[in-house]
Tab-separated table of C-alpha atoms in Angstrom:
chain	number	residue	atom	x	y	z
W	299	UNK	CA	68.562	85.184	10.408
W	300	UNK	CA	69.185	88.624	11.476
W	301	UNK	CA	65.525	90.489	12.702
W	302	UNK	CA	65.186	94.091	11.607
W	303	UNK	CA	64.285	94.603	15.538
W	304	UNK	CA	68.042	93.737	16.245
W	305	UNK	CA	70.016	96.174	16.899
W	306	UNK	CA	72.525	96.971	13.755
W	307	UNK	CA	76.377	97.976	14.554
W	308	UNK	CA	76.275	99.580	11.284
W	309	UNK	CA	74.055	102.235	12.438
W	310	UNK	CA	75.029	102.431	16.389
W	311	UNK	CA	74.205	105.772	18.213
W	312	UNK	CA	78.411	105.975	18.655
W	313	UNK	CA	80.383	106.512	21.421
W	314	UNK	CA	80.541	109.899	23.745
W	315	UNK	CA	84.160	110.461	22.757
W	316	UNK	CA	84.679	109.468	18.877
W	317	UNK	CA	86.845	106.567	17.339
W	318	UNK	CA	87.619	105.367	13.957
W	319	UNK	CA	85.963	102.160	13.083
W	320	UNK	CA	87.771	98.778	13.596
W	321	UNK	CA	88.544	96.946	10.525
W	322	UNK	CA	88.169	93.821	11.330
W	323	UNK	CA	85.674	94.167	14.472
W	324	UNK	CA	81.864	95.633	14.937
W	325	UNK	CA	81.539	98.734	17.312
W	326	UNK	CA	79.884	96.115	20.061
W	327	UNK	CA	82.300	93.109	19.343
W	328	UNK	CA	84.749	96.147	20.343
W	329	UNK	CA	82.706	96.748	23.645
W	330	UNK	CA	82.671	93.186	24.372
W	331	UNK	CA	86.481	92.727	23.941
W	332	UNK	CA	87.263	95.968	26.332
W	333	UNK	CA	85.223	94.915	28.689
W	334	UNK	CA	87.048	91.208	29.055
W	335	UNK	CA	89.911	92.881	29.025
W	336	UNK	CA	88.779	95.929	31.891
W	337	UNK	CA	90.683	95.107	35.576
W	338	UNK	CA	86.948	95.920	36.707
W	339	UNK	CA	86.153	92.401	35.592
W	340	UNK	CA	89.596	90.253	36.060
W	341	UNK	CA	88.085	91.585	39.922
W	342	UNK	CA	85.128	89.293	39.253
W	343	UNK	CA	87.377	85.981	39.414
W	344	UNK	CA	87.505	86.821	43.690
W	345	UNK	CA	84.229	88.509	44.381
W	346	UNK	CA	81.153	86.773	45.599
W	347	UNK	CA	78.379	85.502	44.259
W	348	UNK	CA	76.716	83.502	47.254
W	349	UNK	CA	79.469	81.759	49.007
W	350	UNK	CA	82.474	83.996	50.046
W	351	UNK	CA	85.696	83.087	47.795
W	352	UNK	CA	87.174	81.595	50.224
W	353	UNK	CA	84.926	78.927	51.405
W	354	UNK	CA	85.578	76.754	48.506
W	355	UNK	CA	86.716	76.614	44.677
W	356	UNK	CA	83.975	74.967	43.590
W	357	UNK	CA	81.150	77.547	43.654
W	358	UNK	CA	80.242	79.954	41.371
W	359	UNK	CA	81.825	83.457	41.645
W	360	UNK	CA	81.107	87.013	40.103
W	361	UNK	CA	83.289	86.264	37.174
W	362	UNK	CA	81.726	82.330	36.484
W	363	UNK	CA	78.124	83.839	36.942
W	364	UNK	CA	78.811	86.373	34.147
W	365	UNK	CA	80.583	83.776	31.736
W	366	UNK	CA	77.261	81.674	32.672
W	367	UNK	CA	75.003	84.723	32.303
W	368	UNK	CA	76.584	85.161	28.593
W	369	UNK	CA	76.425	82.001	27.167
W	370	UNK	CA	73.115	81.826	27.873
W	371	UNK	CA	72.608	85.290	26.524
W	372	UNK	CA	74.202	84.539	23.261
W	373	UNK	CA	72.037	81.174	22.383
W	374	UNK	CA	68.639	83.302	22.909
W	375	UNK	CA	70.000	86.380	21.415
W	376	UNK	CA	71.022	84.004	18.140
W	377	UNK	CA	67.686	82.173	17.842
W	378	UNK	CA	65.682	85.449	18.179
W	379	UNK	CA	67.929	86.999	15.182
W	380	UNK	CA	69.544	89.441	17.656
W	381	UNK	CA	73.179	91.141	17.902
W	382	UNK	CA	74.825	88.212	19.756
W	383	UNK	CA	77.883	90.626	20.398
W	384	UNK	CA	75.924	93.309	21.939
W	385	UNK	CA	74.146	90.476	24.110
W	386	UNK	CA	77.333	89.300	25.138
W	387	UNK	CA	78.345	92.980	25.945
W	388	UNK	CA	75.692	93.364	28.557
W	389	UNK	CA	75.823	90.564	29.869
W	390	UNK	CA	79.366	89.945	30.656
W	391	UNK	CA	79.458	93.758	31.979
W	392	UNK	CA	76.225	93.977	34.239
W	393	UNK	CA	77.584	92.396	37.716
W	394	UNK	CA	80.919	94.869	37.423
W	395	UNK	CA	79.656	97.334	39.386
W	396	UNK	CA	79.281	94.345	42.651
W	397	UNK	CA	81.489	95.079	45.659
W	398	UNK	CA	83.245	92.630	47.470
W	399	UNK	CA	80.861	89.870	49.314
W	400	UNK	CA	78.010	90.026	46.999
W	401	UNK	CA	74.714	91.799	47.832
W	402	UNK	CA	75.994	91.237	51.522
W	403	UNK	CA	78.703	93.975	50.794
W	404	UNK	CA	76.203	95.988	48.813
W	405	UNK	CA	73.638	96.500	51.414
W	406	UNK	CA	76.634	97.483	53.908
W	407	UNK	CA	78.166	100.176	51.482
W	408	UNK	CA	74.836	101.356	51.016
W	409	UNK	CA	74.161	102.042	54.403
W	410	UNK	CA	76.783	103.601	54.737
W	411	UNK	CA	76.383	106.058	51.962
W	412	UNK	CA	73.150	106.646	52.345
W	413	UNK	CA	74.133	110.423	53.616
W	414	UNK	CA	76.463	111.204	50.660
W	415	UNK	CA	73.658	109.598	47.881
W	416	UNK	CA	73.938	105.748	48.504
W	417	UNK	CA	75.478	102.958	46.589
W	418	UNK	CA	73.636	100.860	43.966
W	419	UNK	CA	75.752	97.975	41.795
W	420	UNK	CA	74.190	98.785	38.132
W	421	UNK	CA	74.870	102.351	38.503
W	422	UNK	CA	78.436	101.414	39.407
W	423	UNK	CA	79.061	99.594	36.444
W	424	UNK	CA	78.094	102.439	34.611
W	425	UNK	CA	80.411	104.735	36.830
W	426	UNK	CA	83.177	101.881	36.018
W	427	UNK	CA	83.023	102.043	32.218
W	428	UNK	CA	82.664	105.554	31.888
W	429	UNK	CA	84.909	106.255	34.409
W	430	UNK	CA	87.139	104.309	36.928
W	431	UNK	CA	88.494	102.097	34.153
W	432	UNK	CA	91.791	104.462	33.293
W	433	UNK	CA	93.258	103.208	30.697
W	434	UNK	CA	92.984	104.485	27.617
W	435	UNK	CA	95.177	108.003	26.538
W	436	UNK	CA	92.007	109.758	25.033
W	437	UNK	CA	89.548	108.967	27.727
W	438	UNK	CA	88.628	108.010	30.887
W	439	UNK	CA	86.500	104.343	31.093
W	440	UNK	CA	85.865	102.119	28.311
W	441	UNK	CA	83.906	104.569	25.802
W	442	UNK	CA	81.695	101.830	24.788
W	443	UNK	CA	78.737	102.528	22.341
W	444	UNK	CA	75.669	104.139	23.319
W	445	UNK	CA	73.718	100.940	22.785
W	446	UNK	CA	75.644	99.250	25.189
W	447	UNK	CA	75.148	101.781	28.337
W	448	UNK	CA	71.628	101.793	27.660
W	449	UNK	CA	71.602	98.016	28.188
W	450	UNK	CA	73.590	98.377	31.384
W	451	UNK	CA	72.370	101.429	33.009
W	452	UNK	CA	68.025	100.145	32.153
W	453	UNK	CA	68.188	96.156	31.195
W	454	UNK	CA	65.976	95.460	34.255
W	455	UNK	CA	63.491	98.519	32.456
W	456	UNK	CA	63.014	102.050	32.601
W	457	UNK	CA	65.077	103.600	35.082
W	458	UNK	CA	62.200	105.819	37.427
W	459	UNK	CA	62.420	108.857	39.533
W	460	UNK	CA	65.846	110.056	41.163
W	461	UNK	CA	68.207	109.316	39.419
W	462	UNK	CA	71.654	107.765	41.556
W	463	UNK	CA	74.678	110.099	40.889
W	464	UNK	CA	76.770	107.212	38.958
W	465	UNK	CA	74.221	107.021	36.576
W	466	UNK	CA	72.885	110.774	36.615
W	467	UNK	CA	76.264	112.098	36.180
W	468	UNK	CA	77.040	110.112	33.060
W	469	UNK	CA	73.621	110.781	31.880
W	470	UNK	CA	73.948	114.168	31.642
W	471	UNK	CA	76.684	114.035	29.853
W	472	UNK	CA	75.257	111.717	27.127
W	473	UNK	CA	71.341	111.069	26.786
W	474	UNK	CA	70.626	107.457	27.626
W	475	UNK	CA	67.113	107.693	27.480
W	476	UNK	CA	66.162	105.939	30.672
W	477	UNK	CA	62.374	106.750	30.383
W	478	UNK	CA	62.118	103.653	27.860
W	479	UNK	CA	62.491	99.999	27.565
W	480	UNK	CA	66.485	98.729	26.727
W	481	UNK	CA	66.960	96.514	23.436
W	482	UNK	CA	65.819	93.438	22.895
W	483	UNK	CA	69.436	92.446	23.249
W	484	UNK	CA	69.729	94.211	26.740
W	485	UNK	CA	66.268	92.254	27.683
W	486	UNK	CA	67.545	88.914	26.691
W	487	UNK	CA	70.627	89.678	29.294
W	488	UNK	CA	68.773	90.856	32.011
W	489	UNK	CA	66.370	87.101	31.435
W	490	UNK	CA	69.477	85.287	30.758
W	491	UNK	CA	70.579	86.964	34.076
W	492	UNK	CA	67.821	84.989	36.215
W	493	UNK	CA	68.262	81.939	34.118
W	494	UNK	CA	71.819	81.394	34.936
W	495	UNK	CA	71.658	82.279	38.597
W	496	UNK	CA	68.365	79.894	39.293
W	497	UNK	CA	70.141	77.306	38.009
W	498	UNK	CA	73.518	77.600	39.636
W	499	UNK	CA	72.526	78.478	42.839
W	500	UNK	CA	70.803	75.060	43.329
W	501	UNK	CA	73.497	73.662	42.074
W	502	UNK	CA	76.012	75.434	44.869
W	503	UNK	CA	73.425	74.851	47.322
W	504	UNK	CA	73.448	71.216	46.700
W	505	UNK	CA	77.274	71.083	46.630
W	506	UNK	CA	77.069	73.205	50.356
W	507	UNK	CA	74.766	70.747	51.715
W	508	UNK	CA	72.563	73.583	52.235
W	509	UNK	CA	69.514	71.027	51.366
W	510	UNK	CA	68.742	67.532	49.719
W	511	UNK	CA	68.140	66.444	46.199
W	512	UNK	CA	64.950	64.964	47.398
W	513	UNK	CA	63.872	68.138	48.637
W	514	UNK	CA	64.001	69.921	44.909
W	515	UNK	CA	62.699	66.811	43.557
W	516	UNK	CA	59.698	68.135	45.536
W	517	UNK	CA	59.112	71.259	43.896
W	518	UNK	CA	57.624	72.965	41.038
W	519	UNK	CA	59.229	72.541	37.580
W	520	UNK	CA	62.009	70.224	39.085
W	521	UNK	CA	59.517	67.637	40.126
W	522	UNK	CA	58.877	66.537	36.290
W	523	UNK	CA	62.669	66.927	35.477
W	524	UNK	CA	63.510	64.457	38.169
W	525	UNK	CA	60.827	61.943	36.869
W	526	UNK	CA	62.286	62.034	33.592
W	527	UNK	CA	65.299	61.497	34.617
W	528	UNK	CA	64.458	58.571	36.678
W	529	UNK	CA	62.448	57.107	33.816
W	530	UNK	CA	65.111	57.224	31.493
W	531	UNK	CA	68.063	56.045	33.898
W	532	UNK	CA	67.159	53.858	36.286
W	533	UNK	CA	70.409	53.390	38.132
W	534	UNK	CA	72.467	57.255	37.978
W	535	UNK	CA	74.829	57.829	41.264
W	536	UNK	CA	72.756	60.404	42.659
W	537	UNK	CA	75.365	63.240	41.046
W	538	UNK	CA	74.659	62.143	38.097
W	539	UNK	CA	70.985	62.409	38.265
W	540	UNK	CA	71.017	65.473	39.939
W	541	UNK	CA	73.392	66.841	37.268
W	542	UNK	CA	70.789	65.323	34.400
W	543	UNK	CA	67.742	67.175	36.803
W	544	UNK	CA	68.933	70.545	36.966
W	545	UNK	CA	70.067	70.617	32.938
W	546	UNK	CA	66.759	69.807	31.504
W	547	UNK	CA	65.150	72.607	34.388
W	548	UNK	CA	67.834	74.969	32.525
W	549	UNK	CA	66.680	73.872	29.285
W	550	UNK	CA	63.055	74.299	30.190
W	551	UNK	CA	63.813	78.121	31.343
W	552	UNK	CA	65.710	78.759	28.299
W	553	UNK	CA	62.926	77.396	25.868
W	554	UNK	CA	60.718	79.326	27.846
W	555	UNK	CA	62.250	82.233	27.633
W	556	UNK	CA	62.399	81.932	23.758
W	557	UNK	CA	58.722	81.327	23.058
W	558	UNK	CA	57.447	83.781	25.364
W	559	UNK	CA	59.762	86.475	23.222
W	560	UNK	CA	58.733	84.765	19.741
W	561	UNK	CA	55.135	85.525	20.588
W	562	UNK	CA	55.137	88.929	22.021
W	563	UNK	CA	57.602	90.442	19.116
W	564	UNK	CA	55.114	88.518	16.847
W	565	UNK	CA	52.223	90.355	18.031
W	566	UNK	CA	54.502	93.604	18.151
W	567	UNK	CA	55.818	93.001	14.629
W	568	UNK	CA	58.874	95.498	15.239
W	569	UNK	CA	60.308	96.936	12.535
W	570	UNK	CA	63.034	98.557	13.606
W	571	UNK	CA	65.069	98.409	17.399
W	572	UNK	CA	63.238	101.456	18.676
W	573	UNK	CA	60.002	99.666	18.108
W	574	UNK	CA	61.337	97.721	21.138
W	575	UNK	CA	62.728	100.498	23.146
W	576	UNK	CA	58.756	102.614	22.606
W	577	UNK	CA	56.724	99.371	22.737
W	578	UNK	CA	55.625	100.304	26.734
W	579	UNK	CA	55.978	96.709	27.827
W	580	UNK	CA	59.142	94.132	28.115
W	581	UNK	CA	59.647	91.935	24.708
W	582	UNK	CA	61.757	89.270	26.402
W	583	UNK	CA	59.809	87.442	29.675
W	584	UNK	CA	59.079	84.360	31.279
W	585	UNK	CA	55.452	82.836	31.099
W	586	UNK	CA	53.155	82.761	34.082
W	587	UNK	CA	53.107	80.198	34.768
W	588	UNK	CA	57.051	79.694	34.718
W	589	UNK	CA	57.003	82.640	36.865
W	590	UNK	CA	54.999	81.510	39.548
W	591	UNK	CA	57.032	77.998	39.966
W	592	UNK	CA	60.581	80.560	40.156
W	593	UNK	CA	58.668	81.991	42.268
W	594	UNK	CA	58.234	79.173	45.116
W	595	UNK	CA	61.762	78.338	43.995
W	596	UNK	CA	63.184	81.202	44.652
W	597	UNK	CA	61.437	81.179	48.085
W	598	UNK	CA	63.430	78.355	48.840
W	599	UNK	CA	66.565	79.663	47.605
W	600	UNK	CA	65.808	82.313	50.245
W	601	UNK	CA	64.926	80.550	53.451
W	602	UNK	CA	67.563	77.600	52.640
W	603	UNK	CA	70.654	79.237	51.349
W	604	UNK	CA	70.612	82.763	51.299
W	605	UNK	CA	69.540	82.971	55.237
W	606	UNK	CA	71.018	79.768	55.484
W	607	UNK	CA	72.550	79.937	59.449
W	608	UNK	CA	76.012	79.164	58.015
W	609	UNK	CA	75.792	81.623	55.145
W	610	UNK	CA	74.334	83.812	58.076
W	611	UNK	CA	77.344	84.033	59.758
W	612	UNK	CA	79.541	85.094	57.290
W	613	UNK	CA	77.666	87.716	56.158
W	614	UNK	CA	77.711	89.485	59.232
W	615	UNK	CA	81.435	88.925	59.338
W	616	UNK	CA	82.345	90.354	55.977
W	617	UNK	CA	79.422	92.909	56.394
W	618	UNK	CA	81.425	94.204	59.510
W	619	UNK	CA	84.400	94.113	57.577
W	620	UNK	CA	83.226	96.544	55.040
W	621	UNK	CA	81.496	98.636	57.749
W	622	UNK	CA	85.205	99.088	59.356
W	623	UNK	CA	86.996	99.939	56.348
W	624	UNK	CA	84.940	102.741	55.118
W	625	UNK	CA	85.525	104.959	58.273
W	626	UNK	CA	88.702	104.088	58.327
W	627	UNK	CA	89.974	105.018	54.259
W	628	UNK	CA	87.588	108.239	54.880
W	629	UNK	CA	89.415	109.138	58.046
W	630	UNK	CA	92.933	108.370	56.706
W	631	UNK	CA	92.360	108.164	52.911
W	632	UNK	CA	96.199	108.366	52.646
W	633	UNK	CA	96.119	104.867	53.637
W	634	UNK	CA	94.424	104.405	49.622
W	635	UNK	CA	97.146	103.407	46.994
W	636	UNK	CA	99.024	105.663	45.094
W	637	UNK	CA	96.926	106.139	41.419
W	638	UNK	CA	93.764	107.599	43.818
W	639	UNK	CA	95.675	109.988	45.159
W	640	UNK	CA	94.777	112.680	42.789
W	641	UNK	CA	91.136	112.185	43.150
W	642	UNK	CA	91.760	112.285	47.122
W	643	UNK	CA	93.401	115.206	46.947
W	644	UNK	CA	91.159	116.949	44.399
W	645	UNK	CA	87.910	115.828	46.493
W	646	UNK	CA	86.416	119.468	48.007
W	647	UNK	CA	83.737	118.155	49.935
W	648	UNK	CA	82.878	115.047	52.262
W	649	UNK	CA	80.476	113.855	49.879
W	650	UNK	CA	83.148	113.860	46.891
W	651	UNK	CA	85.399	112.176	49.308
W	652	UNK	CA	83.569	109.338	50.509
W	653	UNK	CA	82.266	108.368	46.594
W	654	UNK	CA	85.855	108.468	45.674
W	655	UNK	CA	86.401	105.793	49.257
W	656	UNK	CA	83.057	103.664	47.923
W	657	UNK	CA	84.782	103.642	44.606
W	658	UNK	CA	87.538	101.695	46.180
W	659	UNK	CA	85.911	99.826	48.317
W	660	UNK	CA	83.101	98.573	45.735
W	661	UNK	CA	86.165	97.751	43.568
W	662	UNK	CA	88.033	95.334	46.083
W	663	UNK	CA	88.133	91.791	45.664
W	664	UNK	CA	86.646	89.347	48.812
W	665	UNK	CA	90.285	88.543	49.673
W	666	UNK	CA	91.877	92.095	49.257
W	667	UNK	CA	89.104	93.803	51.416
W	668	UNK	CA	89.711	91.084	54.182
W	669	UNK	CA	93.389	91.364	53.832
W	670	UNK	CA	93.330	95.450	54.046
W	671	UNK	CA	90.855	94.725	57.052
W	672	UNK	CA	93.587	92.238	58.782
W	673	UNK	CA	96.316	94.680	57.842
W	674	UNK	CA	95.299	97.709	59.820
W	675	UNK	CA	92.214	96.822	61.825
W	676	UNK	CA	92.964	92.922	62.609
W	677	UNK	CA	90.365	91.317	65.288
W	678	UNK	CA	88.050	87.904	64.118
W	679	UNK	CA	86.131	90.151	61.025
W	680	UNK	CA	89.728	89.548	59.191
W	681	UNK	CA	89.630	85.916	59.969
């Protein structure tokens, strides 16, 4: 049953350019649909999410993750009477603003823009759906609702002190009231967020070899998963049991999740959606004590895979490949195709010039930023 703490289509803030209202779809099942159907996020399918695309088809990549990240986000949002579409919105939107290689090429493009006001992935996916999506006749991005950019540009909470020019630029322009808490919805896809990706990265991990299924069967929350496992089937492959492992520690985040939310908006007793937004303090969380076990999990996750020596060495690979092409495209930004050579040649200052060359290079694809690299720079970072 819908909550009156959900947020309501029927009464959305709108859009910074008006539209006429679909007849047949709600102003967020409308956000939802543009951004499936944005180039921003057909770019997901090749970009990283641990493991670079091209080390195998079977791990989970930018565009996998966010299907992940949504489903999960839709089955909380509909138990705690949200707006499953606007859920879904955030959710499948929130990683657009990656470049290629992950956090790996994040880190590099933000050192490398640190003297023309850095880079920083959630205020690129704003900068993408207000404005490097160019599609439409009327406007430039995907004019979603104003419900929707909240939950991207603050579903990790209030968005403190400077404010990154992707984000402050749009701001400006229309109010998104970063001082508060997002939606409930936006909350639920920010949780669903660490659900998805704490679960699927021990899956990859496992699938890399990185470390053992006796080893998780070790730690916190995983331990009892395992046992039940083993007490119900006595004589799984060890894929299988793995596989059965890892789906009840999903189900145990999710249910989590759920209860923890139940009680606080029970002691809140919101009545309407900015109850949530001025309540000072996140509605959707995970218990301590949950927290603490993701904790030592995550720990691992760390040490094992994500500094794993192998993973190691491709980062620094693809790292140097993004900190070649930057100096490059800023030196000879001719070498850009053809539809950004308007903003190139409109760009009056070094700093306007090397947004528009982090604009491109955040939007590149693991194999098209390695290919540009082999194209005109060549040598072992294009191998």
């Amino acid at each position: 049953m819908r909550q009156s703490y959900a947020s309501d289509p029927a009464h959305s803030r709108g859009r910074l350019y008006p539209e006429g209202l679909s007849t047949f779809r709600s102003p967020y099942q409308r956000d939802r649909d543009r951004i499936i159907h944005s180039s921003a996020f057909r770019r997901l399918k090749h970009k990283t999410q641990v493991f670079v695309e091209h080390e195998g088809d079977y791990f989970r990549t930018r565009l996998t993750h966010s299907i992940e990240v949504a489903q999960v986000a839709r089955t909380i949002a509909g138990v705690l009477g949200l707006d499953t579409d606007l859920t879904e919105a955030v959710a499948l939107a929130h990683d657009l603003g990656h470049p290629p290689f992950g956090h790996t090429g994040e880190d590099a493009l933000n050192v490398l823009m640190a003297p023309y006001g850095g880079f920083d992935h959630n205020a690129q996916a704003v900068r993408i759906v207000t404005s490097l999506e160019r599609h439409y006749a009327e406007f430039d991005g995907l004019n979603l609702t104003w419900e929707t950019l909240e939950g991207l540009a603050k579903h990790n909470g209030p968005v403190t002190g400077e404010l990154h020019y992707a984000l402050a630029d749009y701001n400006a322009r229309h109010d998104l009231e970063l001082h508060t808490y997002a939606s409930a919805e936006a909350q639920v896809a920010a949780l669903s967020d660490d659900i998805a990706y704490n679960n699927h990265d021990l899956h990859d991990g496992l699938r890399a070899e990185l470390f053992s299924t006796d080893e998780l069967a070790d730690m916190p929350i995983l331990k009892d998963c395992f046992a039940e496992v083993d007490r119900r089937f006595s004589d799984l492959n060890y894929y299988r049991r793995r596989h059965e492992a890892l789906r009840r520690f999903f189900g145990i985040l999710v249910e989590d999740v759920i209860a923890q939310a139940r009680g606080r908006l029970t002691e809140l007793d919101p009545a309407t959606a900015q109850d949530i937004r001025d309540a000072g303090r996140p509605m959707v969380v995970f218990s301590d004590g949950i927290w603490k076990d993701l904790t030592v999990i995550r720990q691992f996750l760390f040490h094992r895979m994500y500094r794993a020596p192998s993973v190691v060495e491709v980062r620094e690979k693809v790292t140097q490949v993004v900190m070649d092409l930057f100096p490059l495209l800023m030196n000879t930004p001719e070498l850009m195709p053809r539809q950004w050579r308007k903003d190139v040649a409109e760009a009056e200052t070094e700093i306007q010039l090397a947004r528009i060359v982090a604009d491109y290079i955040a939007g590149m694809t693991d194999r098209f930023a390695r290919q540009v690299h082999a194209k005109y720079l060549g040598g072992p970072a294009s191998q």
